[in-house]
XYZ file of C-alpha atoms in Angstrom:
609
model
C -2.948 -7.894 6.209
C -6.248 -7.059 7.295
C -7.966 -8.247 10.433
C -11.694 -9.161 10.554
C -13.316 -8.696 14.268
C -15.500 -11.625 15.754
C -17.311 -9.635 17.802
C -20.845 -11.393 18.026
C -24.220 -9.959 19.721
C -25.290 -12.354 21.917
C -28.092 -10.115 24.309
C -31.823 -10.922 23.762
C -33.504 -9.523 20.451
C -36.775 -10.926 20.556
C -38.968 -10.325 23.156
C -41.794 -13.193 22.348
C -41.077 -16.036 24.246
C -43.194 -16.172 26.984
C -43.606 -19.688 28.572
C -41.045 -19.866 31.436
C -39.278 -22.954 30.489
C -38.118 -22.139 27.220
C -37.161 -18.715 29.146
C -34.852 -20.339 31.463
C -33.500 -22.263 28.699
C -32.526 -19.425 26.845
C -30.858 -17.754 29.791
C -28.389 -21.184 30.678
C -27.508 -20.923 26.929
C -26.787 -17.693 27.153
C -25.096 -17.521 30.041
C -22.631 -21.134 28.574
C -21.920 -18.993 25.582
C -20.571 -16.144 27.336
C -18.646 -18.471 29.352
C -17.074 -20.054 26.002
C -18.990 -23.325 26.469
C -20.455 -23.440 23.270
C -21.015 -27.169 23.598
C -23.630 -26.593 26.032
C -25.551 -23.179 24.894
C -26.000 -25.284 21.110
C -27.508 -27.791 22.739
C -30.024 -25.286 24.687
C -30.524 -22.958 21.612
C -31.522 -26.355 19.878
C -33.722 -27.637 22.081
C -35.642 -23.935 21.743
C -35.891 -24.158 18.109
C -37.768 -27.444 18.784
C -40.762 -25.494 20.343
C -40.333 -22.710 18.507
C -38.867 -22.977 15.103
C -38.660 -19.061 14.355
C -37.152 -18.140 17.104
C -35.053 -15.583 16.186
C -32.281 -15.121 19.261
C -31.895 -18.882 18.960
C -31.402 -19.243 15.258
C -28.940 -16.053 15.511
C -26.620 -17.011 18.162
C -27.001 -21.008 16.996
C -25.668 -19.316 13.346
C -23.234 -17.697 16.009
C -21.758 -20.823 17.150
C -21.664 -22.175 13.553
C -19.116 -19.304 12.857
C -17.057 -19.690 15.781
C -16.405 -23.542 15.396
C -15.481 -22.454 11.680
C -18.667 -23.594 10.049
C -19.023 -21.180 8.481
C -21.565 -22.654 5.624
C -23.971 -23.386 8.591
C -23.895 -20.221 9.627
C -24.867 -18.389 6.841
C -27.577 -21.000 6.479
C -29.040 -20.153 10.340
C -28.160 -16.576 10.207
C -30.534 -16.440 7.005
C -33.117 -18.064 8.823
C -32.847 -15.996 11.930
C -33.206 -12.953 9.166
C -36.697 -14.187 7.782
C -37.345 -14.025 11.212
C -36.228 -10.212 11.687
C -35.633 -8.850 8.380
C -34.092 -4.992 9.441
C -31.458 -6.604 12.673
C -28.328 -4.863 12.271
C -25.989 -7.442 14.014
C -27.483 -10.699 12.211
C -26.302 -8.769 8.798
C -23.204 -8.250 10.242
C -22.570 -11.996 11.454
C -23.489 -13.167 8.478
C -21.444 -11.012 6.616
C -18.224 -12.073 9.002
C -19.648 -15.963 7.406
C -19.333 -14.604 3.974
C -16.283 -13.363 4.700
C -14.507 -16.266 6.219
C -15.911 -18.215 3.175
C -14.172 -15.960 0.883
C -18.096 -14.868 -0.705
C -16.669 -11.750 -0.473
C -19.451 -9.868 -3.049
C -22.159 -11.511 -0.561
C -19.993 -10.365 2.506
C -20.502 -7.557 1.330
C -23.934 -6.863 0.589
C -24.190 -8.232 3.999
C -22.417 -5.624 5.778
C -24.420 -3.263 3.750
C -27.826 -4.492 5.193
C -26.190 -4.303 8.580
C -24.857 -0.305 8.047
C -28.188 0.127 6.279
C -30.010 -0.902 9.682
C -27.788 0.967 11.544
C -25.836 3.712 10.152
C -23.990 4.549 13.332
C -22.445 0.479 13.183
C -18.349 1.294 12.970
C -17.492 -2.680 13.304
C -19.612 -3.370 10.396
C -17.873 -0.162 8.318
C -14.740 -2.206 9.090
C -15.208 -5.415 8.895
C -16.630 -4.151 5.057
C -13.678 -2.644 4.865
C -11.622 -5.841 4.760
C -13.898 -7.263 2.519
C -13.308 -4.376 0.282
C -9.145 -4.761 0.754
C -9.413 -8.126 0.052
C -11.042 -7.584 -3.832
C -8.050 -4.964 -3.986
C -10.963 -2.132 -3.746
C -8.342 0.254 -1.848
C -9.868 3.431 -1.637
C -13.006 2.231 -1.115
C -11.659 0.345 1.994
C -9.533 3.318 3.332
C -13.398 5.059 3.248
C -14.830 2.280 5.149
C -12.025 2.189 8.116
C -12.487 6.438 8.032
C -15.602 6.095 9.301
C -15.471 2.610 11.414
C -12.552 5.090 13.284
C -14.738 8.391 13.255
C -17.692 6.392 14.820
C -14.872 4.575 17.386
C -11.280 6.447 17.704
C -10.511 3.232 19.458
C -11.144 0.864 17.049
C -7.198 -0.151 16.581
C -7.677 -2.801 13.661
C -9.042 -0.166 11.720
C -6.207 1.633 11.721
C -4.069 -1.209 11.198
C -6.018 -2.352 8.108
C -6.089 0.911 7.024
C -2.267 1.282 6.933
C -2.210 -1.843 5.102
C -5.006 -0.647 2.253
C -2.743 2.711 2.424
C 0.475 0.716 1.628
C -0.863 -0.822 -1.198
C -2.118 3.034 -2.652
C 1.784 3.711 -2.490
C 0.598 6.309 0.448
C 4.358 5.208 2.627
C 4.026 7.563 5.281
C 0.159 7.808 6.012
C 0.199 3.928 5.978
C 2.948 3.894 8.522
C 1.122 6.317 10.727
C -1.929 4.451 10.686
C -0.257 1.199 12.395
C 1.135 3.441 14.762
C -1.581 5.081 15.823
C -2.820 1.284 16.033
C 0.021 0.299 18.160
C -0.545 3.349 20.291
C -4.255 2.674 21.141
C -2.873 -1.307 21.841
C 0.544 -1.634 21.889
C 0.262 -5.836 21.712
C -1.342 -5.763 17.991
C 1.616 -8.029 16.205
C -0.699 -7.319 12.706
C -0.381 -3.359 13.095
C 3.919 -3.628 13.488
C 3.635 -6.244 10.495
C 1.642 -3.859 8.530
C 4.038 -1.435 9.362
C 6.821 -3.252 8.672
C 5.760 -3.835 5.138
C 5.319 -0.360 4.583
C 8.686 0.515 5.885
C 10.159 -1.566 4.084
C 8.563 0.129 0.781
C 10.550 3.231 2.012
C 13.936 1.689 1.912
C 13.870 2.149 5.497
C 15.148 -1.739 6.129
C 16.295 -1.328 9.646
C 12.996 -0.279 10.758
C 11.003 -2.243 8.867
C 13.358 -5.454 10.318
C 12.535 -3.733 14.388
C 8.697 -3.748 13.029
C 8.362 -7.305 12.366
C 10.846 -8.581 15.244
C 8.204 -6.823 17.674
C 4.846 -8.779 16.023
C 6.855 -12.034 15.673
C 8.108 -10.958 19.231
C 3.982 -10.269 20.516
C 3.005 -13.821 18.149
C 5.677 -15.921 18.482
C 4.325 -18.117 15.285
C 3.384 -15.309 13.098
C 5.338 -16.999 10.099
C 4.299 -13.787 7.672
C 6.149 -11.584 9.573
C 9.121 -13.671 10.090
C 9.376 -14.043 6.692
C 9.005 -10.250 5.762
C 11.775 -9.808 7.810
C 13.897 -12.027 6.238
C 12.873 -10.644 3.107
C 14.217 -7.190 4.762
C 17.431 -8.805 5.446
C 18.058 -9.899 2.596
C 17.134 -6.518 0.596
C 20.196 -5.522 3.123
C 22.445 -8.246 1.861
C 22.696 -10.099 5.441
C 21.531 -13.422 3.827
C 22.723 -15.328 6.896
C 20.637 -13.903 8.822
C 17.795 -13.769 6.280
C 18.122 -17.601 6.505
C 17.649 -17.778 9.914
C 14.752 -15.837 9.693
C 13.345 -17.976 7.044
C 13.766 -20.896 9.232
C 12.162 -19.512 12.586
C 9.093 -18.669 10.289
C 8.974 -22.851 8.806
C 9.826 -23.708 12.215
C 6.207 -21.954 13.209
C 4.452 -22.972 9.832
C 6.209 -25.622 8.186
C 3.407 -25.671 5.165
C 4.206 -21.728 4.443
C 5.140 -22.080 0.846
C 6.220 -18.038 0.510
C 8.434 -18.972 3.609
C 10.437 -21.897 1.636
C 10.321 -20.139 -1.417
C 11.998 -16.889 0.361
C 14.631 -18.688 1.990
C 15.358 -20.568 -1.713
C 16.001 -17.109 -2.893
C 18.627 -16.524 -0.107
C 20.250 -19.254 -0.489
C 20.637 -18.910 -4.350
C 22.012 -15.156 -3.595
C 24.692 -17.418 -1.030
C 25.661 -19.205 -4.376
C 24.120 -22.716 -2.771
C 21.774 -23.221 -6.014
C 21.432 -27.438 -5.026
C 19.863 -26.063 -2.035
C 17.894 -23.369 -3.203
C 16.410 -25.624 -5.527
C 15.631 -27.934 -2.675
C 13.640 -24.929 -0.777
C 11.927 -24.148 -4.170
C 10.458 -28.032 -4.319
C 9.407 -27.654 -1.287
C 7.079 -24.670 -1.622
C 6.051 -26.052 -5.158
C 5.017 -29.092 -3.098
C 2.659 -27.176 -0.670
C 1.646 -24.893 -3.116
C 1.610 -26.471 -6.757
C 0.616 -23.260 -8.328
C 2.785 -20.811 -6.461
C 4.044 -19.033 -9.813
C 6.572 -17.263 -7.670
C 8.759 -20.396 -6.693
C 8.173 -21.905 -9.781
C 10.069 -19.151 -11.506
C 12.630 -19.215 -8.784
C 13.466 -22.705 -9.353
C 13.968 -21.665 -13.500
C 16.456 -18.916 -12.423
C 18.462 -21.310 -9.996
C 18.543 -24.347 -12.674
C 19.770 -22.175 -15.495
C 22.373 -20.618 -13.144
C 23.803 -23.712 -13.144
C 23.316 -24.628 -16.178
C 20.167 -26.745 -16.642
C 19.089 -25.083 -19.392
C 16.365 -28.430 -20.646
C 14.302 -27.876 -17.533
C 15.214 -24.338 -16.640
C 13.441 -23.166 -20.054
C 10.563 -24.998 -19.113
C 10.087 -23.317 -16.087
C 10.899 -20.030 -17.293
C 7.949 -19.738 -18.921
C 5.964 -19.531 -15.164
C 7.044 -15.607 -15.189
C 3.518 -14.990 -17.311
C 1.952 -15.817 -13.458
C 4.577 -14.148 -11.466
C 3.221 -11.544 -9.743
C 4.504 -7.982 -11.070
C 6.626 -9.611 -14.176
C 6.218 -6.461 -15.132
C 5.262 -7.559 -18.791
C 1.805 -8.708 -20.338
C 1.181 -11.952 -23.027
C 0.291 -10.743 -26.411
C -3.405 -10.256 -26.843
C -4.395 -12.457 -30.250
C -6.471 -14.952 -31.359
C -3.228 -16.600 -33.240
C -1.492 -19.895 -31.484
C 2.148 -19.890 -30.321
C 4.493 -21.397 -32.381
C 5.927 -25.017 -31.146
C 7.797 -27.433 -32.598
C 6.519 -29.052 -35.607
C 5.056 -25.234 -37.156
C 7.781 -24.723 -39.344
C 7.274 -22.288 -42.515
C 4.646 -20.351 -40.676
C 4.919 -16.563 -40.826
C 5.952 -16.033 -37.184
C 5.856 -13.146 -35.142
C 8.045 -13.106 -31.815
C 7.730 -9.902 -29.504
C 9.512 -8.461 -27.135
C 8.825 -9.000 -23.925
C 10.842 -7.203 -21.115
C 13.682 -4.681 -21.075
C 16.369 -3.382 -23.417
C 18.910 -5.624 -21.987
C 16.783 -8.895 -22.466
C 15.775 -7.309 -25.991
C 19.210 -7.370 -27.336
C 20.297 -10.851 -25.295
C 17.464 -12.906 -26.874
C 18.141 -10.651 -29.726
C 20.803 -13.438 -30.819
C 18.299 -16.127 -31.340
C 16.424 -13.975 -34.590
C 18.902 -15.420 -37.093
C 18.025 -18.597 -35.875
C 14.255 -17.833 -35.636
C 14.261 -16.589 -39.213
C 15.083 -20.431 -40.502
C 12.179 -22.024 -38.707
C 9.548 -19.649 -40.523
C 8.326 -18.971 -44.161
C 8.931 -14.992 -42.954
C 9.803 -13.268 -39.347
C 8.521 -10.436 -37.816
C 9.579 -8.891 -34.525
C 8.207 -6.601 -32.377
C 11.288 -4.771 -30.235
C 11.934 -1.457 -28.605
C 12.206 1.193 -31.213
C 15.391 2.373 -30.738
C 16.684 -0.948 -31.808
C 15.251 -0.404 -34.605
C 17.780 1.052 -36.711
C 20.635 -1.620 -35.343
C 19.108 -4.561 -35.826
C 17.660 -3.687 -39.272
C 21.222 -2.700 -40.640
C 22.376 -5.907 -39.011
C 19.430 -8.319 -40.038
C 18.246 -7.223 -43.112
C 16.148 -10.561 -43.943
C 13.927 -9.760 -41.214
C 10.875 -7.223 -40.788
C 11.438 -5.122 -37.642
C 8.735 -3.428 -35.667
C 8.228 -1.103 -33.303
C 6.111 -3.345 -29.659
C 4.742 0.415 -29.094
C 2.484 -0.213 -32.047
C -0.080 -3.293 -32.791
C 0.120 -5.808 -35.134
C -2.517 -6.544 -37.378
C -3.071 -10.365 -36.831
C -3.234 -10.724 -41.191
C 0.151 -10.270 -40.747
C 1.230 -14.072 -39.141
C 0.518 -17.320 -38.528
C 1.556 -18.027 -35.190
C 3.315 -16.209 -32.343
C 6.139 -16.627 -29.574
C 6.970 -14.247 -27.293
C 11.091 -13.390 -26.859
C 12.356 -15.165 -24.581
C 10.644 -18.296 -24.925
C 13.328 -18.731 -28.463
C 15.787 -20.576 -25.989
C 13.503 -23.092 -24.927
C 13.766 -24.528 -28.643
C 16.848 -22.837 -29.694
C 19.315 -23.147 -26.715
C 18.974 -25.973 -24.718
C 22.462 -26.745 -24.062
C 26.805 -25.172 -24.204
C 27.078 -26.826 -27.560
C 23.744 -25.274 -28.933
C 24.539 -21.876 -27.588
C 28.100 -21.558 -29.206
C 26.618 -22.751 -32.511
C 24.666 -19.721 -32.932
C 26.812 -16.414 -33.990
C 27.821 -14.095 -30.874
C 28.452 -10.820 -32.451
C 25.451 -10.125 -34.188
C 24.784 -6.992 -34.576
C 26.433 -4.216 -36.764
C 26.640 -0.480 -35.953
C 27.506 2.067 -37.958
C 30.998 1.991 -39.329
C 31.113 5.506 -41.239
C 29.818 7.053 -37.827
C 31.993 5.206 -35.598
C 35.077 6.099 -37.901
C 34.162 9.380 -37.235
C 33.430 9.166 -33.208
C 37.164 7.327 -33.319
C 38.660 10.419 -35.083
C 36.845 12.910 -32.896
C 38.073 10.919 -29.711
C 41.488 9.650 -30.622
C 44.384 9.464 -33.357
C 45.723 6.273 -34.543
C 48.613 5.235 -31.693
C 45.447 5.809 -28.406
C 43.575 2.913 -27.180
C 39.884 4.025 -26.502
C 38.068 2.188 -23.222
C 34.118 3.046 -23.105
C 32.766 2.609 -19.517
C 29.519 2.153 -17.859
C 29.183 1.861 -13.960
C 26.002 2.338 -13.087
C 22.239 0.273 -13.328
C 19.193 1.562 -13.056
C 17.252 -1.846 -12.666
C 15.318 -1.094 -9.519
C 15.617 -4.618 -7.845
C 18.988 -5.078 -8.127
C 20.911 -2.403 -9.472
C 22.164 -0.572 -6.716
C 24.593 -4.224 -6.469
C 25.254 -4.299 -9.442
C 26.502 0.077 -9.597
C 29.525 1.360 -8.681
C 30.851 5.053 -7.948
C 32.371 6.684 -10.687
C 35.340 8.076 -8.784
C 36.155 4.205 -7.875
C 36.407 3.174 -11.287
C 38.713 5.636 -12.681
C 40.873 5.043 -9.741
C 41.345 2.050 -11.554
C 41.534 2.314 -15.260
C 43.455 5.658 -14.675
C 46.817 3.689 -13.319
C 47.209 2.683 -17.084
C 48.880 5.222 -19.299
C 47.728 5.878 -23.223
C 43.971 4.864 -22.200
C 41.371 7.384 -22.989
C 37.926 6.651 -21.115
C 34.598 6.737 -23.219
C 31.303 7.766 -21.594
C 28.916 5.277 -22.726
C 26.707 5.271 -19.321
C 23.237 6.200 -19.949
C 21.389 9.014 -17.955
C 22.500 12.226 -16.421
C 26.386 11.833 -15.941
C 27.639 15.211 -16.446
C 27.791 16.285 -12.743
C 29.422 12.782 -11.605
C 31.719 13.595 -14.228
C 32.654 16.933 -13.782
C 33.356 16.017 -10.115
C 35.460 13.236 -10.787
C 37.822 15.390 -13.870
C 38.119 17.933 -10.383
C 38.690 15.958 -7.708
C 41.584 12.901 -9.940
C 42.148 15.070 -12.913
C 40.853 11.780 -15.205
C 38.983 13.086 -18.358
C 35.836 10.927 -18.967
C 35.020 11.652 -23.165
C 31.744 12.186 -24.002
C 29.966 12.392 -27.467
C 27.496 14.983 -27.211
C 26.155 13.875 -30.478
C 25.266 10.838 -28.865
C 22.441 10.634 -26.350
C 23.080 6.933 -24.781
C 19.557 6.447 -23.896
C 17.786 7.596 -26.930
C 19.567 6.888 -29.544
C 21.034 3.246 -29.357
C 22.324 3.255 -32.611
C 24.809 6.287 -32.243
C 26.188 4.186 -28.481
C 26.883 0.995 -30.535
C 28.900 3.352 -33.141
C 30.633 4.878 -29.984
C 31.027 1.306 -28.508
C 32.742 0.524 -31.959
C 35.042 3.001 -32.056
C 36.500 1.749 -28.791
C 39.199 -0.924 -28.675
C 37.802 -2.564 -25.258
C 34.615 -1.693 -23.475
C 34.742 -2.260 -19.314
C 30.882 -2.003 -18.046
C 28.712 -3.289 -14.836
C 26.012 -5.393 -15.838
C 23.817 -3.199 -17.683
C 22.341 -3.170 -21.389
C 25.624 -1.484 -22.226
C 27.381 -5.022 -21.371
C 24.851 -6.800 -23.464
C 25.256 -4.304 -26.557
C 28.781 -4.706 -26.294
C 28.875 -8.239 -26.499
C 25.834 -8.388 -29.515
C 28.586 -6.078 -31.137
C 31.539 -8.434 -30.753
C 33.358 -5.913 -29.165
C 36.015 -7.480 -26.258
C 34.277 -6.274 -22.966
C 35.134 -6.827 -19.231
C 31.917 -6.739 -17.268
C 32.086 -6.748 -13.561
C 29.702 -8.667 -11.623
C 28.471 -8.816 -8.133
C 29.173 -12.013 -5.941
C 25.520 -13.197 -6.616
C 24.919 -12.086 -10.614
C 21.820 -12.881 -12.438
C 20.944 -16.456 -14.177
C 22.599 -15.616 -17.620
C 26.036 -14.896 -16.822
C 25.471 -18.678 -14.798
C 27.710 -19.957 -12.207
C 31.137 -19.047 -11.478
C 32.443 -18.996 -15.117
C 34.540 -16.468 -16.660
C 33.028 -16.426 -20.223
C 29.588 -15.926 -21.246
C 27.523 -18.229 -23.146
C 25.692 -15.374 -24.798
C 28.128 -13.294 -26.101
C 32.041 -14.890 -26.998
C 33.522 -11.429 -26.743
C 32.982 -11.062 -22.537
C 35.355 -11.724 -19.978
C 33.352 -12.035 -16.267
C 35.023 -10.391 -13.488
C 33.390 -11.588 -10.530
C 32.889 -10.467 -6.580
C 34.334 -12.938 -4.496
C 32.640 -12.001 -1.455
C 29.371 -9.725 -1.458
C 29.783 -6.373 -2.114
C 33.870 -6.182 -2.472
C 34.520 -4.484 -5.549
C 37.597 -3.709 -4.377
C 38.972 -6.880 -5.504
C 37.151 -7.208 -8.833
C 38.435 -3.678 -9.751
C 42.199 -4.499 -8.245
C 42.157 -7.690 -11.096
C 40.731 -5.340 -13.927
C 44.079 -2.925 -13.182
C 46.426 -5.983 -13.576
C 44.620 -7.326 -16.661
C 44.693 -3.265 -18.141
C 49.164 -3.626 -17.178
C 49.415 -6.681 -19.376
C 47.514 -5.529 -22.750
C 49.370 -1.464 -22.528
């Protein structure tokens, strides 16, 4: 967050007035303003300007007073004046720029600040205050610059620093933006925005505990400082102590009841606490003080199809385009999206997020295919060779490489198919679940390599790399064999993806449980040779990961295991999945106890030896 300073010249400039009444005027309204009675130097300043028009102390400091009673228009309007006046005064540039500023002109802020530094090059509040202006069009190294040299012209200047940690987070520079607020905090150790900054950056390391101290200290120094309240609930929650995220949430509405990221935050909380009526309740409300905050909009979506609202929850899915870092950009093309009523249209839908979602929404093609005259889709392109094989009526394309626009009519991207396709239990279960076909002459021959006849094969997958969410979602290796190695005659497939060779090798020394691998088979890469090992296994046991989701496009009966708050599509508290009729849901009942989920997946394992 940056801080602007309202530091103001009020001394004498122009040295003209000479008649002694208009003198002693001058000085009373000098001397009020000083003082903070503002009422009473406007008044003298005006009465000035009625003699003398151009004065140029009185237009300054009246533009002055315009600023500091927030009209800011006004000010910019006497300021100017005050400028024709004395073309070449440093600290009229600079209060006008502040104007700018605080009316969000930030271009003419700018130039402002410019005219002031140009007047006076040694002028470190102006470099600043630029600064800011600079951080607030997301110019962040040309910021950082500015604060360099407002803090080699005044070491002291501790909201430079400050700002500058925050301009720093945002470059990804962790530990120099850290530093920054504290060398803040150590030149004035009250500055709540320099710990808030800090905390923010913190937090960016993983280092949750002091990011949560950082923000308790500024809401601690500015008892209403709702942002900082609310970044520490935000911190609480990244450490799974939703309570007292909640709590958090609600000190911050309790000191800004209209802070729409506040009720939005605490929504999200809530939903992780499984209380979805009243997440959705926290999600109004921010949508009501904020009608276009994208973020709570999508929220809301996520919550609604958790519990099964799938009519409206569609709708409001389709706010991720304006969520900030969705991660995914719309399709660039002249062509309209397909709605209802452009039937027999040569459609193109494209993918749209990650290999999971790919193969999920993947279900929906077939479907697709009979509301268009001819279907092509643009997915990840090592799907390429599954979901050919498996749908051979459509034209599969690589969403590395364009599309000439020739080539269709209109355009959808992936997961917008449910919005027309499944908008309720009975609509989902009419559409095939096991979709997708691998390989059957390769997996014959994974199955011989791996097994004979009489040996049941399990493939496994314990681990997510999503970066949000998938440390809740992982589990250690050596857990889940401890598990699945109680039953006798099961052999255990490696179908993680990524380097598991290490965490493998430890766990064959430490239990003595072989985990197979196919080293034929890369399970990143080549997605086509993991749904032929996936096949050749009579039950696949996975976390939520794209491994889960192949496995279920396959048909293939898989257990996934779930954490006590999963994602939207596996919904609320049910032990099937709408998506895919082959899953079984093992869910957490309390946050972070696998212990449990793993204990029922051992008893389940007894009764099918």
């Amino acid at each position: 967050m940056a801080k602007r300073s309202r530091k103001t010249s009020q001394h004498r400039v122009a040295k003209e007035l000479s008649a002694a009444q208009v003198e002693a005027k001058f000085q009373h309204a000098l001397a009020c303003h000083q003082q903070g009675n503002l009422a009473e130097a406007q008044s003298a300043y005006q009465e000035i300007l009625q003699s003398h028009p151009k004065n140029f102390d009185a237009l300054h400091l009246l533009g002055v007073i315009a600023s500091q009673t927030n009209n800011h228009a006004r000010a910019v309007e006497l300021i100017g004046d005050a400028i024709e006046v004395i073309p070449d005064n440093a600290m009229a540039h600079y209060n006008r720029g502040f104007a700018y500023q605080e009316l969000g002109q930030l271009e003419s802020s700018i130039a402002s600040y410019d005219r002031a530094i140009a007047a006076n090059p040694n002028y470190g509040q102006a470099y600043s205050n630029r600064g800011a202006a600079l951080q607030e069009l997301k110019q962040w190294n040309a910021a950082v610059a500015d604060y360099d040299r407002a803090i080699l012209i005044d070491p002291a200047d501790a909201d430079a620093y400050s700002n500058r940690g925050f301009a720093l987070k945002e470059q990804n520079r962790l530990e120099e933006a850290v530093a920054s607020c504290d060398k803040a905090i150590e030149i004035k150790p009250d500055h709540a925005v320099a710990y808030y900054n800090r905390g923010n950056a913190l937090r960016l390391l993983k280092h949750l505990d002091a990011a949560i101290e950082s923000y308790s200290r500024s809401a601690a120094i500015k008892p209403d400082y709702a942002e900082a309240l609310t970044n520490r609930g935000v911190a609480l929650r990244d450490l799974r102590r939703l309570n007292e995220s909640v709590e958090s949430f609600n000190e911050a509405i309790a000191a800004n009841p209209d802070y729409a990221e506040a009720h939005s935050n605490r929504g999200i909380s809530l939903q992780q606490l499984k209380q979805l009526d009243a997440a959705v309740e926290n999600y109004d409300r921010s949508i009501a003080i904020r009608p276009d905050y994208a973020e709570a909009h999508f929220n809301k979506s996520l919550a609604l199809l958790s519990r099964g609202d799938f009519v409206n929850g569609w709708k409001l899915y389709e706010w991720r385009w304006r969520k900030e870092g969705f991660g995914s950009e719309p399709l660039a093309t002249t062509r309209p999206r397909w709605d209802t009523g452009d039937e027999n249209q040569r459609l193109l839908i494209w993918a749209e997020q990650g290999l999971g979602d790919e193969i999920m929404f993947g279900k929906l093609l077939s479907r697709a295919r009979q509301i268009s005259s001819e279907l092509l889709v643009q997915i990840d392109s090592r799907l390429i060779p599954l979901f050919e094989r498996s749908m051979p009526e459509i034209a599969f394309l690589s969403k590395e490489s364009g599309v000439d626009e020739s080539s269709y009519e209109r355009h959808m991207p992936m997961g917008s198919l449910p919005m027309y396709l499944c908008r309720s239990d009975d609509e989902f279960k009419t559409i095939e679940s096991g979709y997708l076909s691998a390989d059957k002459e390769r997996a014959a021959g994974i199955r011989r390599q791996f097994a004979s006849d009489d040996v049941k094969l399990c493939g496994i997958s314990w681990r997510s790399k999503n970066e949000k969410s998938g440390s809740d979602r992982s589990l250690e290796l050596k857990d889940f064999v401890g598990t699945l190695d109680k039953t006798n005659g099961l052999r255990l497939v490696n179908l993680q993806y990524g380097n598991t060779e290490q965490e493998i090798a430890e766990v064959k020394e430490t239990s003595g449980v072989d985990v197979l691998c196919c080293d034929e088979v890369d399970n990143f890469y080549d997605i086509d040779g993991l749904a032929s090992m996936i096949d050749a296994c009579d039950l696949v046991i996975s976390i939520d990961n794209s491994t889960a989701h192949l496995a279920g496009a396959l048909g293939k009966p898989t257990w996934v295991l779930l954490p006590f708050s999963s994602e939207w599509r596996w919904l609320h508290d049910r032990d099937d999945s709408l998506w895919y009729s082959s899953l079984k849901l093992y869910r957490q009942p309390n946050s972070g106890d696998w212990s449990s989920v793993l204990a029922r997946i051992g008893t389940d394992l007894a009764r099918i030896r």
